[in-house]
C-alpha cells in the first residue's frame, strides 16, 4: 500500500515536471527560430525571476494573487464546478475593499479589517450569484461566470471613472490613495512583498487539510469525482456547490483585496485584468490537478515565468510574450498527460478481465 | 428614437454578425459531435492575425484568407489531436489554446512587424465590397443587403447550407449520432473519431474566416486581443441556437443587433461602460429565457482526479 502511495506521489510530481521541461523546450525552439540565444534568454529569465532578493520578492508578490485565485478555483473544480469567473470576483472584491478602506469610519486597524472582509464578501457573493443561477435556473455556469467577468470589469471601470474617481488627481481612472496606516505590512522592507503572501501560503495548507480531513471536504471531493454516488450518499449538490462557489469567490476577492491593500494602495482601472492574474490562477489549478499545495507551487512557477519574461524583454530582443507561449504549452502537455495515465489505468483494467 | 434605429443600424448589424455567426457555426458543429469548443476565441484571434500576415506576405486578399484557413487548421488539428485522440478534457485544451493564441499573435506581431499592441497598414487592401447587381437598386433592401464583404454573404449562405446538411443528408445525421451516443454510433461502424476530427477542422476554418472578416473586413488592422470575447459570445450563440444552424443564425443576429445598438448608444450621453455591457447582459437574459438541455452532459466534470 505504501509503495503504491509512493508511486502515485512520484507520478503526480513527475507529470508537471515533464510538462515544464516540454514547455521550456517549445520556448527554446521559438527562441532559436527567431535567432535568439536560448541559453542567454533562459539565463535572463532566471535572473529576472530569482536573480537577486528584490526580483525574488517581486516574483513572490506576483504569485500571491495567483495562489489565492488558484486555491479558490481548485476548490470549485474539486466540487465539480467550473468557475471561470475569478477575474470578475477579484475585481469587484478589490473595488469594494478600496472603497471601504477609503470611506469606512474608525481606527486604521478596523478599516483594514472591514476592507478585507468586504473584499471577500463581495467576491463571494458575485460568485454565489452565478452558482445560484445554475442551481436554481440551470443556467450554464461556465458561460455565466465568463460573461460576469466582462460585466464586473466594466462596472468597476465605470465606478473609478465617474463616481469614485480621484479628485484633482493625475486624471487616470483610479480611486484616491488609501491612507498609509491602512496598508498591509511588508514582509521584506524595500520590496513589493507583503503579508498577503504568508496568508496565501497558509491558506494553501489549510485548504489541503480541510479537503483531506473534514466531512465537508470529503463531500466536496465526492461531489466532484462522482456526483451520482455523492447524491446517493446524501450530499446535497445545490448546497455544497453554492458553498464552494462562495468560498471560491471569496478567495478571488481576497486576491484582489491584497493587491489593493498591499501593492497599489488604490483601485486602478485594469490593474488586475491586464496582468492576467485570473487566468494564471486557473492555469495553476489545472496544472496541479486541483491539489492545493501543488497549486501554490505552480502559481509561484507561473509568476516566475512572468517576471522572468519581463527580465527577458528588458535585456534581450525576445518579447515578453514568450512566457505566455511557454505557459500555454505547459497546460497543453499537462492536459494530455492526465490522459496518458487514464489510458494506462483503463488498459490495466482491461487486462484484469473486468472491462465494462 | 429615430436617431437610434435606422437602416444604418441594421446594415452594421449584418457586418457585426458575420464573424460571430461564422465562429458560432463552428462551435455548433463541434457541439454536434460532442465536443465543447472553448477555443473559438483563440482560433478567431489566430485567424485575424494570419489573415493580415497572409495579406502582407502575398499581397492578395484571397490568398490571405486561404492562408488564414491553413494556419487555423493547424491549430484545430492540435485541438482535435489532444481532445479526440488523447482524450484530454476539451475545456482545458480550449483554455490553453486561447492562451496560446494570445501569446503567439503578440509574439509574432513583434517578431514579424516589430510592433507592440497593433499593426495597421493603410496601403494594404482589405476584403472587397460586393454590390449585388439587381438588389442594390431596390430602395431599402439595397442599402441593407448590398455593399458587404463576401464573407458576410458567405456566413449567411453557410448557415443555410449547414442547416440542409445537418437535417437532410446522411453525413449530417451521422454527425448528430456521433455526438448523441459515440459508442452506439461506433458500433454501427461509424468512424467516430473521423467525424470529430472533421467537425473540429471545419470549426477551425470557420473561425479563420471569422477572424479574417474582423481584421480585413472594415480596415486592414490587427490589434492584440482584438476578438475581445467574441469567441465566447459565439459559444453562447451556438448554445442558444440549440446547435441548429438557422437557430444559431437567429441568436447571432440578436447579439449583433445588441452590439450595434450599444455602439450607437455611445453617441448619446450614456457612459460607454454601460453600453459596452449591453451584449453581455443581453446574453445572460436570453440564457435565462432559453434553457440549454445539453449543458450538464457536455460541461462535464473536471479536476481532482
XYZ file of N, CA, C and O in Angstrom, chain B residues 175-271:
388
model
N -23.313 12.854 -38.082
C -22.663 13.843 -37.227
C -23.396 13.919 -35.893
O -22.794 13.844 -34.816
N -24.712 14.063 -35.974
C -25.518 14.165 -34.759
C -25.431 12.875 -33.950
O -25.312 12.910 -32.725
N -25.474 11.745 -34.662
C -25.432 10.458 -33.971
C -24.141 10.319 -33.177
O -24.142 9.828 -32.042
N -23.047 10.747 -33.767
C -21.753 10.640 -33.098
C -21.770 11.420 -31.790
O -21.252 10.961 -30.767
N -22.397 12.590 -31.821
C -22.435 13.410 -30.622
C -23.397 12.847 -29.581
O -23.123 12.868 -28.391
N -24.552 12.329 -30.045
C -25.568 11.830 -29.117
C -25.064 10.626 -28.339
O -25.226 10.533 -27.137
N -24.474 9.690 -29.061
C -24.013 8.483 -28.385
C -22.845 7.868 -29.151
O -23.050 7.060 -30.051
N -21.638 8.259 -28.771
C -20.465 7.841 -29.534
C -20.330 6.324 -29.633
O -20.014 5.786 -30.696
N -20.623 5.620 -28.520
C -20.374 4.170 -28.587
C -21.399 3.483 -29.480
O -21.066 2.548 -30.206
N -22.667 3.976 -29.446
C -23.671 3.390 -30.328
C -23.312 3.667 -31.789
O -23.390 2.778 -32.646
N -22.887 4.909 -32.051
C -22.507 5.259 -33.415
C -21.334 4.406 -33.858
O -21.283 3.912 -34.991
N -20.396 4.172 -32.936
C -19.229 3.371 -33.264
C -19.616 1.934 -33.578
O -19.075 1.314 -34.489
N -20.614 1.433 -32.817
C -20.981 0.032 -33.036
C -21.699 -0.149 -34.371
O -21.800 -1.254 -34.877
N -22.230 0.955 -34.921
C -22.852 0.876 -36.246
C -21.818 0.986 -37.351
O -22.149 1.023 -38.531
N -20.549 1.105 -36.963
C -19.492 1.164 -37.959
C -19.122 2.570 -38.372
O -18.361 2.753 -39.315
N -19.646 3.580 -37.664
C -19.237 4.952 -37.999
C -17.850 5.208 -37.424
O -17.558 4.796 -36.301
N -17.029 5.893 -38.205
C -15.714 6.256 -37.672
C -15.890 7.499 -36.802
O -15.793 8.617 -37.303
N -16.160 7.283 -35.505
C -16.483 8.387 -34.607
C -15.396 9.461 -34.614
O -15.657 10.640 -34.781
N -14.148 8.991 -34.466
C -13.052 9.958 -34.359
C -12.913 10.780 -35.632
O -12.590 11.961 -35.583
N -13.183 10.126 -36.778
C -13.046 10.840 -38.038
C -14.054 11.993 -38.113
O -13.731 13.094 -38.532
N -15.297 11.725 -37.655
C -16.310 12.788 -37.655
C -15.912 13.912 -36.708
O -16.099 15.090 -36.995
N -15.336 13.515 -35.550
C -14.945 14.546 -34.590
C -13.812 15.397 -35.145
O -13.850 16.623 -35.069
N -12.823 14.735 -35.746
C -11.727 15.492 -36.373
C -12.290 16.446 -37.420
O -11.909 17.612 -37.490
N -13.206 15.914 -38.255
C -13.781 16.726 -39.322
C -14.471 17.961 -38.777
O -14.274 19.076 -39.275
N -15.270 17.768 -37.717
C -16.014 18.897 -37.154
C -15.060 19.946 -36.591
O -15.257 21.148 -36.782
N -14.008 19.491 -35.898
C -13.066 20.447 -35.317
C -12.342 21.211 -36.425
O -12.182 22.431 -36.356
N -11.932 20.481 -37.468
C -11.252 21.144 -38.584
C -12.170 22.175 -39.237
O -11.762 23.302 -39.520
N -13.437 21.780 -39.456
C -14.388 22.710 -40.058
C -14.547 23.940 -39.173
O -14.582 25.069 -39.662
N -14.612 23.726 -37.859
C -14.775 24.882 -36.979
C -13.531 25.762 -37.040
O -13.630 26.986 -36.941
N -12.364 25.139 -37.246
C -11.145 25.924 -37.404
C -11.225 26.825 -38.626
O -10.923 28.018 -38.560
N -11.676 26.249 -39.734
C -11.778 27.038 -40.960
C -12.797 28.171 -40.786
O -12.557 29.313 -41.181
N -13.926 27.848 -40.152
C -14.942 28.876 -39.931
C -14.409 30.000 -39.043
O -14.672 31.188 -39.290
N -13.633 29.636 -38.012
C -13.049 30.666 -37.144
C -12.026 31.493 -37.907
O -11.885 32.697 -37.666
N -11.305 30.859 -38.824
C -10.336 31.595 -39.638
C -11.070 32.653 -40.461
O -10.639 33.808 -40.545
N -12.202 32.263 -41.071
C -12.985 33.213 -41.854
C -13.502 34.341 -40.955
O -13.475 35.523 -41.332
N -13.954 33.945 -39.752
C -14.449 34.948 -38.807
C -13.346 35.954 -38.483
O -13.559 37.166 -38.492
N -12.146 35.425 -38.217
C -11.025 36.298 -37.895
C -10.660 37.187 -39.067
O -10.381 38.380 -38.904
N -10.683 36.623 -40.282
C -10.338 37.402 -41.470
C -11.327 38.544 -41.663
O -10.943 39.664 -42.006
N -12.612 38.274 -41.401
C -13.610 39.341 -41.522
C -13.324 40.452 -40.507
O -13.461 41.637 -40.813
N -12.852 40.063 -39.323
C -12.537 41.071 -38.303
C -11.371 41.945 -38.726
O -11.425 43.168 -38.615
N -10.298 41.293 -39.200
C -9.081 42.072 -39.442
C -9.015 42.647 -40.850
O -8.352 43.658 -41.071
N -9.698 42.020 -41.810
C -9.623 42.517 -43.191
C -10.949 43.087 -43.684
O -11.041 43.614 -44.778
N -12.009 42.954 -42.872
C -13.335 43.360 -43.335
C -13.471 44.859 -43.512
O -13.670 45.344 -44.615
N -13.333 45.602 -42.424
C -13.526 47.054 -42.500
C -12.214 47.776 -42.765
O -12.098 48.590 -43.652
N -11.239 47.446 -41.937
C -9.921 48.072 -42.047
C -8.899 46.952 -42.113
O -9.193 45.834 -41.739
N -7.710 47.247 -42.577
C -6.683 46.219 -42.508
C -5.858 46.497 -41.269
O -4.912 47.274 -41.291
N -6.258 45.840 -40.193
C -5.644 46.130 -38.914
C -5.659 44.894 -38.029
O -6.608 44.118 -38.052
N -4.573 44.689 -37.296
C -4.609 43.675 -36.251
C -4.223 44.329 -34.936
O -3.235 45.055 -34.858
N -5.042 44.100 -33.905
C -4.701 44.599 -32.582
C -4.661 43.414 -31.640
O -5.427 42.467 -31.804
N -3.757 43.463 -30.664
C -3.669 42.381 -29.689
C -5.034 42.160 -29.062
O -5.722 43.124 -28.713
N -5.412 40.906 -28.921
C -6.680 40.542 -28.283
C -7.877 41.246 -28.928
O -8.796 41.674 -28.249
N -7.861 41.387 -30.267
C -8.926 42.145 -30.912
C -10.258 41.391 -30.943
O -11.293 41.989 -31.203
N -10.253 40.092 -30.658
C -11.521 39.365 -30.633
C -12.317 39.721 -29.373
O -13.535 39.604 -29.378
N -11.623 40.156 -28.331
C -12.204 40.623 -27.062
C -13.519 39.932 -26.667
O -14.549 40.585 -26.521
N -13.475 38.626 -26.518
C -14.635 37.907 -26.001
C -15.662 37.494 -27.038
O -16.652 36.857 -26.701
N -15.472 37.852 -28.319
C -16.458 37.467 -29.335
C -16.570 35.947 -29.442
O -17.642 35.419 -29.712
N -15.447 35.262 -29.268
C -15.468 33.805 -29.344
C -16.383 33.211 -28.292
O -17.093 32.240 -28.542
N -16.386 33.829 -27.102
C -17.241 33.308 -26.041
C -18.699 33.622 -26.327
O -19.589 32.826 -26.043
N -18.936 34.801 -26.888
C -20.316 35.146 -27.251
C -20.779 34.178 -28.334
O -21.931 33.728 -28.334
N -19.891 33.833 -29.264
C -20.238 32.881 -30.319
C -20.617 31.535 -29.697
O -21.557 30.874 -30.136
N -19.879 31.169 -28.656
C -20.168 29.920 -27.947
C -21.589 29.949 -27.384
O -22.346 28.979 -27.477
N -21.941 31.090 -26.803
C -23.280 31.243 -26.243
C -24.315 31.223 -27.362
O -25.382 30.615 -27.225
N -23.998 31.868 -28.489
C -24.938 31.904 -29.610
C -25.210 30.490 -30.110
O -26.353 30.126 -30.394
N -24.162 29.681 -30.185
C -24.324 28.298 -30.632
C -25.222 27.535 -29.663
O -26.116 26.795 -30.053
N -24.991 27.778 -28.396
C -25.744 27.090 -27.371
C -27.218 27.483 -27.409
O -28.102 26.635 -27.335
N -27.475 28.792 -27.521
C -28.854 29.270 -27.552
C -29.584 28.772 -28.785
O -30.776 28.493 -28.744
N -28.853 28.663 -29.899
C -29.474 28.180 -31.124
C -29.619 26.673 -31.133
O -29.946 26.092 -32.164
N -29.424 26.039 -30.000
C -29.510 24.582 -29.850
C -28.649 23.858 -30.901
O -29.001 22.786 -31.355
N -27.558 24.479 -31.300
C -26.631 23.904 -32.286
C -27.312 23.591 -33.616
O -26.866 22.732 -34.360
N -28.378 24.318 -33.878
C -29.125 24.145 -35.109
C -28.794 25.361 -35.976
O -29.054 26.490 -35.564
N -28.139 25.158 -37.143
C -27.556 26.288 -37.880
C -28.455 27.515 -38.021
O -28.005 28.638 -37.781
N -29.731 27.333 -38.375
C -30.579 28.513 -38.525
C -30.864 29.161 -37.172
O -30.928 30.387 -37.049
N -31.002 28.329 -36.150
C -31.181 28.862 -34.800
C -29.956 29.658 -34.380
O -30.067 30.726 -33.778
N -28.781 29.139 -34.736
C -27.533 29.834 -34.413
C -27.502 31.177 -35.130
O -27.104 32.198 -34.558
N -27.978 31.189 -36.386
C -28.013 32.445 -37.129
C -28.931 33.439 -36.430
O -28.591 34.620 -36.288
N -30.075 32.955 -35.949
C -31.021 33.843 -35.273
C -30.403 34.425 -34.006
O -30.463 35.637 -33.767
N -29.765 33.558 -33.187
C -29.204 34.097 -31.947
C -28.018 35.014 -32.236
O -27.828 36.002 -31.541
N -27.236 34.705 -33.288
C -26.126 35.596 -33.637
C -26.659 36.960 -34.049
O -26.089 37.995 -33.683
N -27.765 36.968 -34.812
C -28.360 38.239 -35.230
C -28.771 39.055 -34.014
O -28.564 40.268 -33.969
N -29.312 38.368 -33.021
C -29.724 39.063 -31.799
C -28.530 39.765 -31.148
O -28.595 40.939 -30.785
N -27.402 39.017 -31.028
C -26.223 39.618 -30.396
C -25.636 40.725 -31.247
O -25.205 41.755 -30.732
N -25.606 40.504 -32.564
C -25.078 41.533 -33.451
C -25.892 42.804 -33.320
O -25.343 43.913 -33.273
N -27.216 42.634 -33.207
C -28.104 43.772 -33.095
C -27.835 44.530 -31.791
O -27.709 45.754 -31.775
N -27.709 43.772 -30.681
C -27.417 44.413 -29.394
C -26.087 45.153 -29.451
O -25.955 46.257 -28.922
N -25.116 44.529 -30.111
C -23.795 45.141 -30.224
C -23.881 46.434 -31.024
O -23.313 47.458 -30.636
N -24.621 46.372 -32.139
C -24.771 47.561 -32.974
C -25.460 48.677 -32.189
O -25.048 49.839 -32.246
N -26.490 48.308 -31.412
C -27.168 49.321 -30.602
C -26.208 49.904 -29.576
O -26.170 51.110 -29.356
N -25.386 49.023 -28.968
C -24.500 49.524 -27.912
C -23.487 50.507 -28.485
O -23.129 51.484 -27.843
N -23.056 50.249 -29.730
C -22.133 51.203 -30.354
C -22.864 52.518 -30.621
O -22.346 53.608 -30.386
N -24.124 52.386 -31.071
C -24.917 53.562 -31.368
C -25.174 54.394 -30.112
O -25.115 55.618 -30.123
N -25.419 53.690 -28.986
C -25.743 54.384 -27.738
C -24.576 55.225 -27.230
O -24.763 56.161 -26.484
N -23.362 54.837 -27.643
C -22.199 55.595 -27.171
C -22.236 57.027 -27.651
O -21.643 57.908 -27.053
N -22.959 57.255 -28.778
C -23.099 58.626 -29.276
C -23.974 59.458 -28.364
O -23.883 60.685 -28.355
N -24.841 58.792 -27.589
C -25.707 59.527 -26.671
C -24.968 59.784 -25.369
O -23.790 59.482 -25.232
N -25.667 60.291 -24.390
C -24.980 60.733 -23.174
C -24.581 59.589 -22.250
O -23.897 59.811 -21.267
N -24.986 58.349 -22.540
C -24.700 57.245 -21.634
C -23.211 56.955 -21.539
O -22.494 57.035 -22.530
N -22.727 56.604 -20.330
C -21.312 56.240 -20.215
C -21.027 54.955 -21.005
O -21.837 54.026 -20.988
